[in-house]
Amino acid sequence: MAQKKGILIAIDGPAGVGKSTIGKAIARELGYSFINTGEMYRALAWKLLAADINPEDEAAVSGLARSLKWSFEKGRGAGLRTLVDGGYPGVALRSEAVSKTSSAIAKNAAVRELMKEMQRKLGEDGGIVMEGRDIGTVVFPDAELKIYLDANPEVRARRRAAQLEREGYPADYAAILRGIISRDKNDAGRRHAPLKKAPDSVVIDTSGIGITEVLRRVIELVRKRCPPI
Ligand code: DC
């Protein structure tokens, strides 16, 4: 059997909690690759919008998902980017339309099955930090380390507003908070693979602590569970 490149670290949690920022930092620290699985749902949503397919038409959505050519390539830093039909949608993935559509299609069981197959392939050799909503519960229930990041909706909305302002975009705190609460409801309330804490996950509430402290705690956990790194 091939030598594993490292462990699989699953990071789950609600929208805007900082999973990508933390996940990338951990991957960098450990020399691992980082995969943001939300980007896969977003890439499908982007294709769906371009093809003018109704997100509620489950058969059409899963048909499109299966017809696309999915590939993954190293982007900047530790991250792997999701390519569909050979192209990387880039900033288009962050648009409000794509956010809303990706949340709608995430309840489609056939789409989730396809995403799970691809995610398992990507993670099977280890040396991966994978973030999403169902990584520790459904995709890799046997992951060596599962982290569940949490923070209250107000803190998440404030951080998102501050980030937008730093990037020079207008930020409407009340609208951002409403969006976060609505996505929490969608993510936790859906029938297939809802967002929930795996019983064996380590929960870190980031409401009152910064990224450096979160990173320190996670690295300590990795060292304890899988020495040496
Ligand atoms: O993490 P994100 O906001 O980029 O994710 C986009 C959407 O995809 C979000 O509505 C939740 C969904 N998603 C999911 O259902 N399962 C995952 N593993 C990752 C994302």
Coordinates of N, CA and C and ligand atoms in Angstrom, one line a residue:
M1 N 0.8 -1.2 0.0 CA 0.0 0.0 0.0 C 0.9 1.3 0.0
A2 N 0.4 2.3 -0.7 CA 1.2 3.5 -0.8 C 1.3 4.2 0.6
Q3 N 2.4 4.8 0.9 CA 2.6 5.5 2.1 C 1.7 6.7 2.2
K4 N 0.9 6.9 3.3 CA 0.0 8.1 3.4 C 0.9 9.3 3.6
K5 N 0.4 10.4 3.0 CA 1.2 11.7 3.0 C 1.0 12.4 4.3
G6 N 0.0 12.0 5.1 CA -0.3 12.7 6.4 C -1.7 12.3 6.8
I7 N -2.3 13.0 7.8 CA -3.6 12.7 8.2 C -4.7 13.5 7.4
L8 N -5.9 13.2 7.6 CA -7.0 13.9 7.0 C -7.6 14.8 8.2
I9 N -7.6 16.1 8.0 CA -8.2 17.0 9.0 C -9.5 17.5 8.4
A10 N -10.6 17.2 9.1 CA -11.9 17.7 8.6 C -12.2 19.0 9.5
I11 N -12.6 20.0 8.8 CA -13.1 21.2 9.4 C -14.5 21.6 9.0
D12 N -15.4 21.5 9.9 CA -16.8 21.9 9.6 C -17.2 23.1 10.4
G13 N -18.4 23.7 10.0 CA -18.9 24.8 10.8 C -19.8 25.7 9.9
P14 N -20.5 26.6 10.5 CA -21.4 27.4 9.7 C -20.7 28.4 8.8
A15 N -21.5 29.1 8.0 CA -21.0 30.1 7.0 C -20.3 31.3 7.8
G16 N -19.2 31.7 7.3 CA -18.5 32.9 7.8 C -17.8 32.7 9.1
V17 N -17.5 31.5 9.5 CA -16.8 31.3 10.8 C -15.3 31.3 10.7
G18 N -14.8 31.3 9.4 CA -13.4 31.4 9.2 C -12.7 30.1 8.9
K19 N -13.5 29.1 8.4 CA -13.0 27.8 8.1 C -11.9 27.8 7.1
S20 N -12.1 28.7 6.0 CA -11.0 28.7 5.0 C -9.7 29.4 5.5
T21 N -9.9 30.5 6.2 CA -8.7 31.2 6.7 C -7.9 30.2 7.6
I22 N -8.6 29.6 8.5 CA -8.0 28.7 9.5 C -7.4 27.5 8.7
G23 N -8.3 26.9 7.9 CA -7.9 25.7 7.1 C -6.6 25.9 6.3
K24 N -6.5 27.0 5.6 CA -5.3 27.4 4.8 C -4.1 27.5 5.7
A25 N -4.3 28.2 6.8 CA -3.2 28.4 7.7 C -2.6 27.1 8.3
I26 N -3.6 26.2 8.6 CA -3.1 24.9 9.1 C -2.4 24.1 8.0
A27 N -2.9 24.1 6.8 CA -2.3 23.4 5.7 C -0.9 23.9 5.5
R28 N -0.8 25.2 5.5 CA 0.5 25.8 5.3 C 1.5 25.4 6.4
E29 N 1.1 25.4 7.6 CA 1.9 25.1 8.7 C 2.4 23.6 8.6
L30 N 1.5 22.7 8.1 CA 1.8 21.3 8.1 C 2.4 20.8 6.8
G31 N 2.4 21.7 5.8 CA 2.8 21.3 4.4 C 1.8 20.4 3.8
Y32 N 0.5 20.6 4.1 CA -0.6 19.8 3.6 C -1.3 20.6 2.4
S33 N -2.2 20.0 1.7 CA -3.1 20.7 0.7 C -4.4 21.0 1.4
F34 N -5.0 22.1 0.9 CA -6.2 22.6 1.5 C -7.3 22.5 0.5
I35 N -8.5 22.0 0.9 CA -9.6 22.0 -0.1 C -10.9 22.6 0.6
N36 N -11.4 23.6 -0.1 CA -12.6 24.3 0.3 C -13.8 23.6 -0.5
T37 N -14.5 22.8 0.2 CA -15.6 22.0 -0.6 C -16.7 22.9 -1.0
G38 N -16.9 24.0 -0.3 CA -18.0 25.0 -0.7 C -17.8 25.5 -2.1
E39 N -16.5 25.5 -2.5 CA -16.2 26.0 -3.9 C -16.7 25.1 -4.9
M40 N -16.8 23.8 -4.6 CA -17.4 22.8 -5.5 C -18.9 23.1 -5.8
Y41 N -19.6 23.3 -4.7 CA -21.0 23.7 -4.8 C -21.2 25.0 -5.5
R42 N -20.3 25.9 -5.2 CA -20.4 27.2 -5.9 C -20.1 27.1 -7.4
A43 N -19.1 26.3 -7.8 CA -18.8 26.1 -9.2 C -20.0 25.6 -9.9
L44 N -20.6 24.6 -9.3 CA -21.8 24.0 -10.0 C -22.9 25.1 -10.1
A45 N -23.1 25.9 -9.0 CA -24.1 26.9 -9.1 C -23.8 27.9 -10.2
W46 N -22.6 28.2 -10.4 CA -22.1 29.2 -11.4 C -22.5 28.6 -12.8
K47 N -22.2 27.3 -13.0 CA -22.6 26.7 -14.3 C -24.1 26.7 -14.5
L48 N -24.8 26.4 -13.4 CA -26.3 26.4 -13.4 C -26.9 27.7 -13.9
L49 N -26.3 28.8 -13.3 CA -26.8 30.1 -13.7 C -26.5 30.4 -15.1
A50 N -25.3 30.0 -15.6 CA -25.0 30.3 -17.0 C -25.9 29.5 -17.9
A51 N -26.3 28.3 -17.5 CA -27.2 27.4 -18.3 C -28.7 27.7 -18.1
D52 N -28.9 28.7 -17.2 CA -30.3 29.1 -16.9 C -31.2 27.9 -16.5
I53 N -30.6 27.1 -15.6 CA -31.4 25.9 -15.1 C -32.0 26.3 -13.7
N54 N -33.2 25.9 -13.5 CA -33.9 26.2 -12.2 C -33.2 25.3 -11.1
P55 N -32.7 25.9 -10.0 CA -32.0 25.2 -9.0 C -32.9 24.1 -8.3
E56 N -34.3 24.4 -8.4 CA -35.2 23.4 -7.8 C -35.5 22.2 -8.7
D57 N -35.0 22.2 -9.9 CA -35.2 21.1 -10.8 C -34.1 20.1 -10.6
E58 N -34.4 19.2 -9.6 CA -33.3 18.3 -9.1 C -32.7 17.4 -10.2
A59 N -33.5 16.9 -11.1 CA -32.9 16.0 -12.2 C -32.0 16.8 -13.1
A60 N -32.4 18.0 -13.5 CA -31.6 18.8 -14.4 C -30.3 19.3 -13.7
V61 N -30.4 19.6 -12.4 CA -29.2 20.0 -11.6 C -28.2 18.9 -11.5
S62 N -28.7 17.7 -11.2 CA -27.8 16.6 -11.0 C -27.2 16.1 -12.3
G63 N -28.1 16.2 -13.4 CA -27.6 15.9 -14.7 C -26.5 16.8 -15.2
L64 N -26.6 18.1 -14.9 CA -25.6 19.0 -15.3 C -24.3 18.7 -14.5
A65 N -24.5 18.4 -13.2 CA -23.3 18.1 -12.3 C -22.5 17.0 -12.9
R66 N -23.2 15.9 -13.3 CA -22.6 14.7 -13.8 C -22.0 14.9 -15.2
S67 N -22.5 15.9 -15.9 CA -22.0 16.1 -17.3 C -20.7 17.0 -17.3
L68 N -20.5 17.7 -16.2 CA -19.3 18.6 -16.2 C -18.0 17.8 -16.0
K69 N -16.9 18.4 -16.5 CA -15.6 17.8 -16.3 C -15.0 18.5 -15.1
W70 N -14.8 17.7 -14.0 CA -14.3 18.3 -12.8 C -12.8 18.0 -12.7
S71 N -12.1 19.0 -12.3 CA -10.6 18.7 -12.0 C -10.2 19.7 -10.9
F72 N -9.0 19.4 -10.4 CA -8.6 20.2 -9.2 C -7.1 20.5 -9.5
E73 N -6.7 21.7 -9.3 CA -5.3 22.1 -9.5 C -4.8 23.0 -8.4
K74 N -3.5 23.0 -8.2 CA -2.9 23.8 -7.1 C -3.1 25.2 -7.5
G75 N -3.6 26.0 -6.6 CA -3.7 27.4 -6.8 C -2.6 28.1 -6.1
R76 N -2.8 29.4 -5.6 CA -1.8 30.0 -4.8 C -1.7 29.4 -3.5
G77 N -0.6 29.3 -2.9 CA -0.5 28.7 -1.5 C -0.8 27.3 -1.5
A78 N -1.5 26.9 -0.4 CA -1.7 25.4 -0.1 C -3.0 25.0 -0.8
G79 N -3.8 25.9 -1.3 CA -5.2 25.5 -1.7 C -5.2 24.8 -3.1
L80 N -6.2 23.9 -3.2 CA -6.5 23.3 -4.5 C -7.8 24.0 -5.0
R81 N -7.7 24.4 -6.3 CA -8.9 25.1 -6.8 C -9.7 24.1 -7.7
T82 N -11.0 24.4 -7.7 CA -12.0 23.6 -8.4 C -12.1 24.1 -9.8
L83 N -11.8 23.3 -10.8 CA -12.0 23.7 -12.2 C -13.2 22.9 -12.8
V84 N -14.1 23.6 -13.5 CA -15.2 23.0 -14.2 C -15.0 23.2 -15.7
D85 N -15.0 22.0 -16.5 CA -14.8 22.1 -17.9 C -13.5 22.8 -18.2
G86 N -12.5 22.6 -17.4 CA -11.2 23.2 -17.6 C -11.0 24.6 -17.2
G87 N -12.0 25.3 -16.7 CA -11.9 26.7 -16.3 C -12.1 26.9 -14.8
Y88 N -11.4 28.0 -14.3 CA -11.6 28.4 -12.9 C -12.5 29.6 -12.9
P89 N -13.7 29.6 -12.3 CA -14.6 30.7 -12.3 C -14.0 31.9 -11.5
G90 N -13.1 31.8 -10.6 CA -12.5 32.9 -9.9 C -13.5 33.6 -9.0
V91 N -13.4 35.0 -9.0 CA -14.2 35.8 -8.1 C -15.7 35.7 -8.4
A92 N -16.0 35.2 -9.6 CA -17.5 35.0 -9.9 C -18.1 34.1 -8.8
L93 N -17.3 33.2 -8.2 CA -17.8 32.3 -7.2 C -18.3 32.9 -6.0
R94 N -17.9 34.2 -5.7 CA -18.2 34.9 -4.5 C -19.5 35.7 -4.6
S95 N -20.1 35.8 -5.9 CA -21.2 36.7 -6.0 C -22.4 36.2 -5.2
E96 N -23.3 37.2 -4.9 CA -24.5 36.9 -4.1 C -25.4 35.8 -4.8
A97 N -25.5 36.0 -6.2 CA -26.4 35.0 -6.9 C -25.8 33.6 -6.8
V98 N -24.5 33.5 -6.8 CA -23.9 32.1 -6.7 C -24.0 31.6 -5.3
S99 N -23.9 32.5 -4.3 CA -24.0 32.1 -2.9 C -25.4 31.5 -2.6
K100 N -26.4 32.2 -3.1 CA -27.8 31.8 -2.9 C -28.1 30.5 -3.7
T101 N -27.6 30.4 -4.9 CA -27.9 29.2 -5.7 C -27.2 28.0 -5.1
S102 N -26.0 28.2 -4.6 CA -25.2 27.1 -4.1 C -25.9 26.5 -2.8
S103 N -26.5 27.4 -2.1 CA -27.2 27.0 -0.9 C -28.4 26.2 -1.3
A104 N -29.1 26.6 -2.4 CA -30.3 25.9 -2.8 C -30.0 24.5 -3.3
I105 N -28.9 24.4 -4.1 CA -28.6 23.0 -4.7 C -27.9 22.1 -3.7
A106 N -27.5 22.6 -2.6 CA -26.8 21.8 -1.6 C -27.7 20.8 -0.9
K107 N -29.0 21.0 -1.1 CA -30.0 20.0 -0.5 C -30.3 18.8 -1.5
N108 N -29.7 18.9 -2.7 CA -29.9 17.9 -3.7 C -29.1 16.6 -3.4
A109 N -29.8 15.5 -3.1 CA -29.1 14.3 -2.7 C -28.1 13.7 -3.7
A110 N -28.5 13.8 -5.0 CA -27.6 13.2 -6.1 C -26.4 14.1 -6.2
V111 N -26.6 15.4 -6.1 CA -25.4 16.3 -6.2 C -24.5 16.0 -5.0
R112 N -25.0 15.8 -3.8 CA -24.2 15.6 -2.6 C -23.4 14.3 -2.8
E113 N -24.1 13.3 -3.4 CA -23.4 12.0 -3.6 C -22.2 12.2 -4.5
L114 N -22.4 12.9 -5.6 CA -21.3 13.2 -6.6 C -20.1 13.9 -5.9
M115 N -20.5 14.9 -5.1 CA -19.5 15.7 -4.4 C -18.7 14.8 -3.4
K116 N -19.4 14.0 -2.7 CA -18.8 13.1 -1.8 C -17.8 12.1 -2.5
E117 N -18.2 11.6 -3.6 CA -17.2 10.7 -4.4 C -16.0 11.5 -4.7
M118 N -16.1 12.7 -5.2 CA -14.9 13.4 -5.6 C -14.1 13.8 -4.4
Q119 N -14.8 14.2 -3.3 CA -14.0 14.6 -2.1 C -13.3 13.4 -1.5
R120 N -13.9 12.2 -1.5 CA -13.2 11.1 -1.0 C -11.9 10.8 -1.8
K121 N -12.0 10.9 -3.1 CA -10.9 10.6 -3.9 C -9.7 11.6 -3.6
L122 N -10.1 12.9 -3.4 CA -9.2 13.9 -3.2 C -8.4 13.7 -1.8
G123 N -9.2 13.1 -0.9 CA -8.6 13.0 0.5 C -8.0 11.7 0.8
E124 N -8.1 10.7 -0.1 CA -7.8 9.3 0.3 C -6.4 9.1 0.7
D125 N -5.4 9.9 0.1 CA -4.0 9.7 0.4 C -3.6 10.5 1.7
G126 N -4.5 11.2 2.3 CA -4.1 12.0 3.5 C -3.3 13.3 3.1
G127 N -2.8 13.9 4.2 CA -2.0 15.2 3.9 C -3.0 16.3 3.5
I128 N -4.2 16.2 3.9 CA -5.2 17.1 3.4 C -6.0 17.8 4.6
V129 N -6.2 19.1 4.4 CA -7.2 19.8 5.3 C -8.4 20.1 4.4
M130 N -9.6 19.5 4.8 CA -10.8 19.7 4.0 C -11.8 20.4 4.8
E131 N -12.4 21.5 4.3 CA -13.4 22.2 5.0 C -14.8 22.2 4.3
G132 N -15.8 22.2 5.1 CA -17.2 22.2 4.5 C -18.2 22.2 5.6
R133 N -19.3 21.4 5.4 CA -20.4 21.3 6.3 C -20.5 19.9 6.8
D134 N -20.1 18.9 6.0 CA -20.4 17.5 6.3 C -19.1 16.6 6.2
I135 N -18.0 17.2 6.3 CA -16.7 16.5 6.1 C -16.5 15.4 7.2
G136 N -16.7 15.9 8.4 CA -16.4 14.9 9.5 C -17.6 14.0 9.8
T137 N -18.8 14.3 9.3 CA -20.0 13.5 9.5 C -20.2 12.5 8.4
V138 N -20.1 12.9 7.2 CA -20.5 12.1 6.0 C -19.3 11.7 5.1
V139 N -18.5 12.7 4.7 CA -17.5 12.4 3.7 C -16.3 11.6 4.3
F140 N -15.8 12.0 5.5 CA -14.8 11.3 6.1 C -15.1 11.0 7.6
P141 N -16.1 10.1 7.8 CA -16.5 9.9 9.2 C -15.4 9.3 10.0
D142 N -14.3 8.8 9.4 CA -13.2 8.2 10.1 C -11.9 9.1 10.1
A143 N -12.2 10.4 9.8 CA -11.0 11.4 9.8 C -10.3 11.3 11.1
E144 N -8.9 11.4 11.0 CA -8.1 11.3 12.2 C -8.4 12.5 13.1
L145 N -8.7 13.7 12.6 CA -9.0 14.8 13.4 C -10.1 15.6 12.8
K146 N -11.1 15.9 13.7 CA -12.3 16.6 13.2 C -12.4 17.9 14.1
I147 N -12.5 19.0 13.4 CA -12.6 20.3 14.1 C -14.0 20.9 13.7
Y148 N -14.7 21.3 14.7 CA -16.0 22.0 14.4 C -15.8 23.5 14.9
L149 N -15.7 24.4 13.9 CA -15.5 25.8 14.3 C -16.9 26.5 14.5
D150 N -17.0 27.2 15.5 CA -18.3 27.9 15.7 C -18.1 29.3 16.1
A151 N -19.1 30.2 16.0 CA -19.1 31.6 16.4 C -20.5 32.1 16.3
N152 N -20.9 33.0 17.2 CA -22.3 33.4 17.1 C -22.5 34.3 15.8
P153 N -23.7 34.3 15.3 CA -24.0 35.0 14.0 C -23.6 36.4 14.0
E154 N -23.7 37.1 15.1 CA -23.3 38.6 15.1 C -21.8 38.7 14.9
V155 N -21.0 37.9 15.6 CA -19.6 38.0 15.4 C -19.2 37.7 13.9
R156 N -19.9 36.6 13.4 CA -19.5 36.3 12.0 C -19.9 37.4 11.0
A157 N -21.1 38.0 11.3 CA -21.5 39.1 10.4 C -20.5 40.3 10.5
R158 N -20.1 40.6 11.8 CA -19.2 41.7 12.0 C -17.9 41.5 11.2
R159 N -17.4 40.2 11.3 CA -16.1 39.9 10.7 C -16.2 40.1 9.2
R160 N -17.3 39.6 8.6 CA -17.6 39.6 7.2 C -17.7 41.1 6.7
A161 N -18.4 41.9 7.5 CA -18.5 43.3 7.1 C -17.1 44.0 7.1
A162 N -16.3 43.7 8.2 CA -15.0 44.3 8.3 C -14.1 43.9 7.1
Q163 N -14.2 42.6 6.7 CA -13.4 42.1 5.6 C -13.8 42.8 4.3
L164 N -15.1 43.0 4.1 CA -15.6 43.7 2.9 C -15.0 45.1 2.8
E165 N -15.1 45.8 4.0 CA -14.7 47.2 4.1 C -13.2 47.3 3.8
R166 N -12.4 46.3 4.4 CA -11.0 46.3 4.1 C -10.7 46.1 2.6
E167 N -11.5 45.3 1.9 CA -11.3 45.1 0.5 C -11.9 46.2 -0.4
G168 N -12.5 47.3 0.3 CA -13.0 48.4 -0.4 C -14.4 48.3 -0.9
Y169 N -15.2 47.3 -0.4 CA -16.6 47.1 -0.8 C -17.5 47.7 0.2
P170 N -18.7 48.2 -0.2 CA -19.7 48.6 0.8 C -20.2 47.4 1.7
A171 N -20.4 47.6 2.9 CA -20.8 46.5 3.8 C -22.1 46.9 4.6
D172 N -23.1 46.1 4.4 CA -24.4 46.4 5.1 C -24.5 45.3 6.2
Y173 N -24.2 45.7 7.4 CA -24.1 44.7 8.5 C -25.4 44.0 8.7
A174 N -26.6 44.7 8.6 CA -27.9 44.1 8.9 C -28.2 43.1 7.8
A175 N -27.9 43.4 6.5 CA -28.1 42.5 5.4 C -27.2 41.3 5.5
I176 N -26.0 41.5 5.9 CA -25.0 40.4 6.1 C -25.5 39.4 7.2
L177 N -26.0 40.0 8.3 CA -26.5 39.2 9.4 C -27.7 38.4 9.0
R178 N -28.6 39.0 8.2 CA -29.8 38.3 7.8 C -29.4 37.1 6.9
G179 N -28.4 37.4 6.0 CA -27.9 36.3 5.0 C -27.3 35.1 5.8
I180 N -26.5 35.4 6.8 CA -25.9 34.4 7.6 C -26.9 33.5 8.4
I181 N -27.9 34.2 9.0 CA -28.9 33.5 9.7 C -29.7 32.6 8.7
S182 N -30.0 33.1 7.5 CA -30.8 32.3 6.6 C -30.0 31.1 6.1
R183 N -28.7 31.3 5.9 CA -27.9 30.1 5.4 C -27.7 29.1 6.5
D184 N -27.6 29.6 7.7 CA -27.5 28.6 8.9 C -28.7 27.7 8.9
K185 N -29.8 28.4 8.7 CA -31.1 27.6 8.7 C -31.1 26.6 7.6
N186 N -30.8 27.0 6.4 CA -30.7 26.1 5.2 C -29.7 24.9 5.5
D187 N -28.5 25.3 6.0 CA -27.5 24.2 6.2 C -27.9 23.2 7.2
A188 N -28.4 23.7 8.3 CA -28.7 22.8 9.5 C -30.0 22.1 9.3
G189 N -30.9 22.7 8.5 CA -32.3 22.1 8.4 C -32.5 21.1 7.2
R190 N -31.5 21.0 6.3 CA -31.8 20.1 5.2 C -31.8 18.7 5.6
R191 N -32.4 17.8 4.7 CA -32.6 16.4 5.1 C -31.3 15.6 4.8
H192 N -30.6 15.9 3.7 CA -29.4 15.2 3.4 C -28.1 15.9 4.0
A193 N -27.4 15.2 4.7 CA -26.1 15.7 5.3 C -26.2 17.1 5.8
P194 N -27.1 17.4 6.8 CA -27.2 18.7 7.4 C -26.0 19.0 8.2
L195 N -25.8 20.3 8.4 CA -24.6 20.8 9.2 C -24.9 20.4 10.6
K196 N -24.0 19.5 11.2 CA -24.1 19.2 12.6 C -22.7 18.8 13.1
K197 N -22.5 18.8 14.4 CA -21.2 18.5 15.0 C -21.1 17.0 15.0
A198 N -20.0 16.4 14.5 CA -19.7 15.0 14.7 C -19.5 14.8 16.2
P199 N -20.0 13.7 16.7 CA -19.8 13.4 18.2 C -18.3 13.4 18.6
D200 N -17.4 13.0 17.7 CA -16.0 13.0 18.1 C -15.2 14.2 17.6
S201 N -16.0 15.3 17.3 CA -15.2 16.5 16.8 C -14.8 17.3 18.0
V202 N -13.8 18.1 17.8 CA -13.3 19.1 18.8 C -14.0 20.4 18.4
V203 N -14.8 20.9 19.3 CA -15.5 22.2 19.0 C -14.6 23.4 19.5
I204 N -14.4 24.3 18.6 CA -13.7 25.5 19.0 C -14.6 26.7 18.7
D205 N -14.9 27.4 19.7 CA -15.8 28.6 19.5 C -14.8 29.8 19.3
T206 N -14.9 30.4 18.1 CA -13.9 31.4 17.8 C -14.5 32.8 18.1
S207 N -15.7 32.9 18.8 CA -16.3 34.2 19.0 C -15.4 35.2 19.7
G208 N -14.6 34.7 20.7 CA -13.8 35.6 21.5 C -12.3 35.4 21.3
I209 N -11.9 34.6 20.3 CA -10.4 34.5 20.1 C -10.0 34.7 18.6
G210 N -8.8 35.1 18.4 CA -8.3 35.4 17.1 C -7.8 34.2 16.4
I211 N -7.4 34.4 15.1 CA -6.9 33.3 14.3 C -5.6 32.6 14.8
T212 N -4.8 33.4 15.4 CA -3.5 32.9 15.9 C -3.7 31.9 17.0
E213 N -4.7 32.2 17.9 CA -5.0 31.3 19.0 C -5.7 30.0 18.5
V214 N -6.6 30.2 17.5 CA -7.3 29.0 16.9 C -6.2 28.1 16.3
L215 N -5.3 28.7 15.5 CA -4.3 27.9 14.9 C -3.4 27.2 15.9
R216 N -3.1 27.9 17.0 CA -2.2 27.3 18.0 C -2.9 26.0 18.6
R217 N -4.2 26.2 18.9 CA -4.9 25.0 19.4 C -5.0 23.8 18.5
V218 N -5.2 24.1 17.2 CA -5.4 23.0 16.2 C -4.0 22.3 16.1
I219 N -3.0 23.1 16.0 CA -1.6 22.4 15.8 C -1.3 21.6 17.0
E220 N -1.7 22.1 18.2 CA -1.4 21.3 19.4 C -2.2 19.9 19.3
L221 N -3.4 20.0 18.8 CA -4.2 18.8 18.7 C -3.6 17.8 17.7
V222 N -3.1 18.4 16.5 CA -2.5 17.5 15.5 C -1.2 16.8 16.2
R223 N -0.5 17.6 16.9 CA 0.8 17.0 17.5 C 0.4 15.9 18.5
K224 N -0.6 16.1 19.3 CA -1.0 15.1 20.3 C -1.5 13.9 19.6
R225 N -2.3 14.0 18.5 CA -2.9 12.8 18.0 C -2.1 12.1 17.0
C226 N -1.2 12.9 16.3 CA -0.5 12.2 15.2 C 1.0 12.6 15.3
P227 N 1.7 12.4 16.4 CA 3.1 12.8 16.4 C 3.9 11.9 15.5
P228 N 5.0 12.3 14.9 CA 5.5 13.7 15.0 C 5.1 14.4 13.7
I229 N 5.0 15.7 13.7 CA 4.9 16.4 12.4 C 6.0 17.3 12.3
Ligands
DC1 O1 -18.7 27.3 2.5 P1 -19.5 28.1 1.4 O2 -20.3 29.2 1.9 O3 -18.6 28.5 0.3 O4 -20.5 27.0 0.8 C1 -21.4 27.3 -0.3 C2 -22.6 26.5 -0.1 O5 -22.4 25.1 -0.2 C3 -23.3 26.7 1.3 O6 -24.6 27.1 1.1 C4 -23.2 25.3 1.9 C5 -22.9 24.3 0.8 N1 -21.9 23.3 1.3 C6 -22.4 22.1 1.7 O7 -23.6 21.9 1.7 N2 -21.5 21.1 2.0 C7 -20.2 21.3 2.0 N3 -19.4 20.4 2.3 C8 -19.7 22.6 1.6 C9 -20.6 23.6 1.3

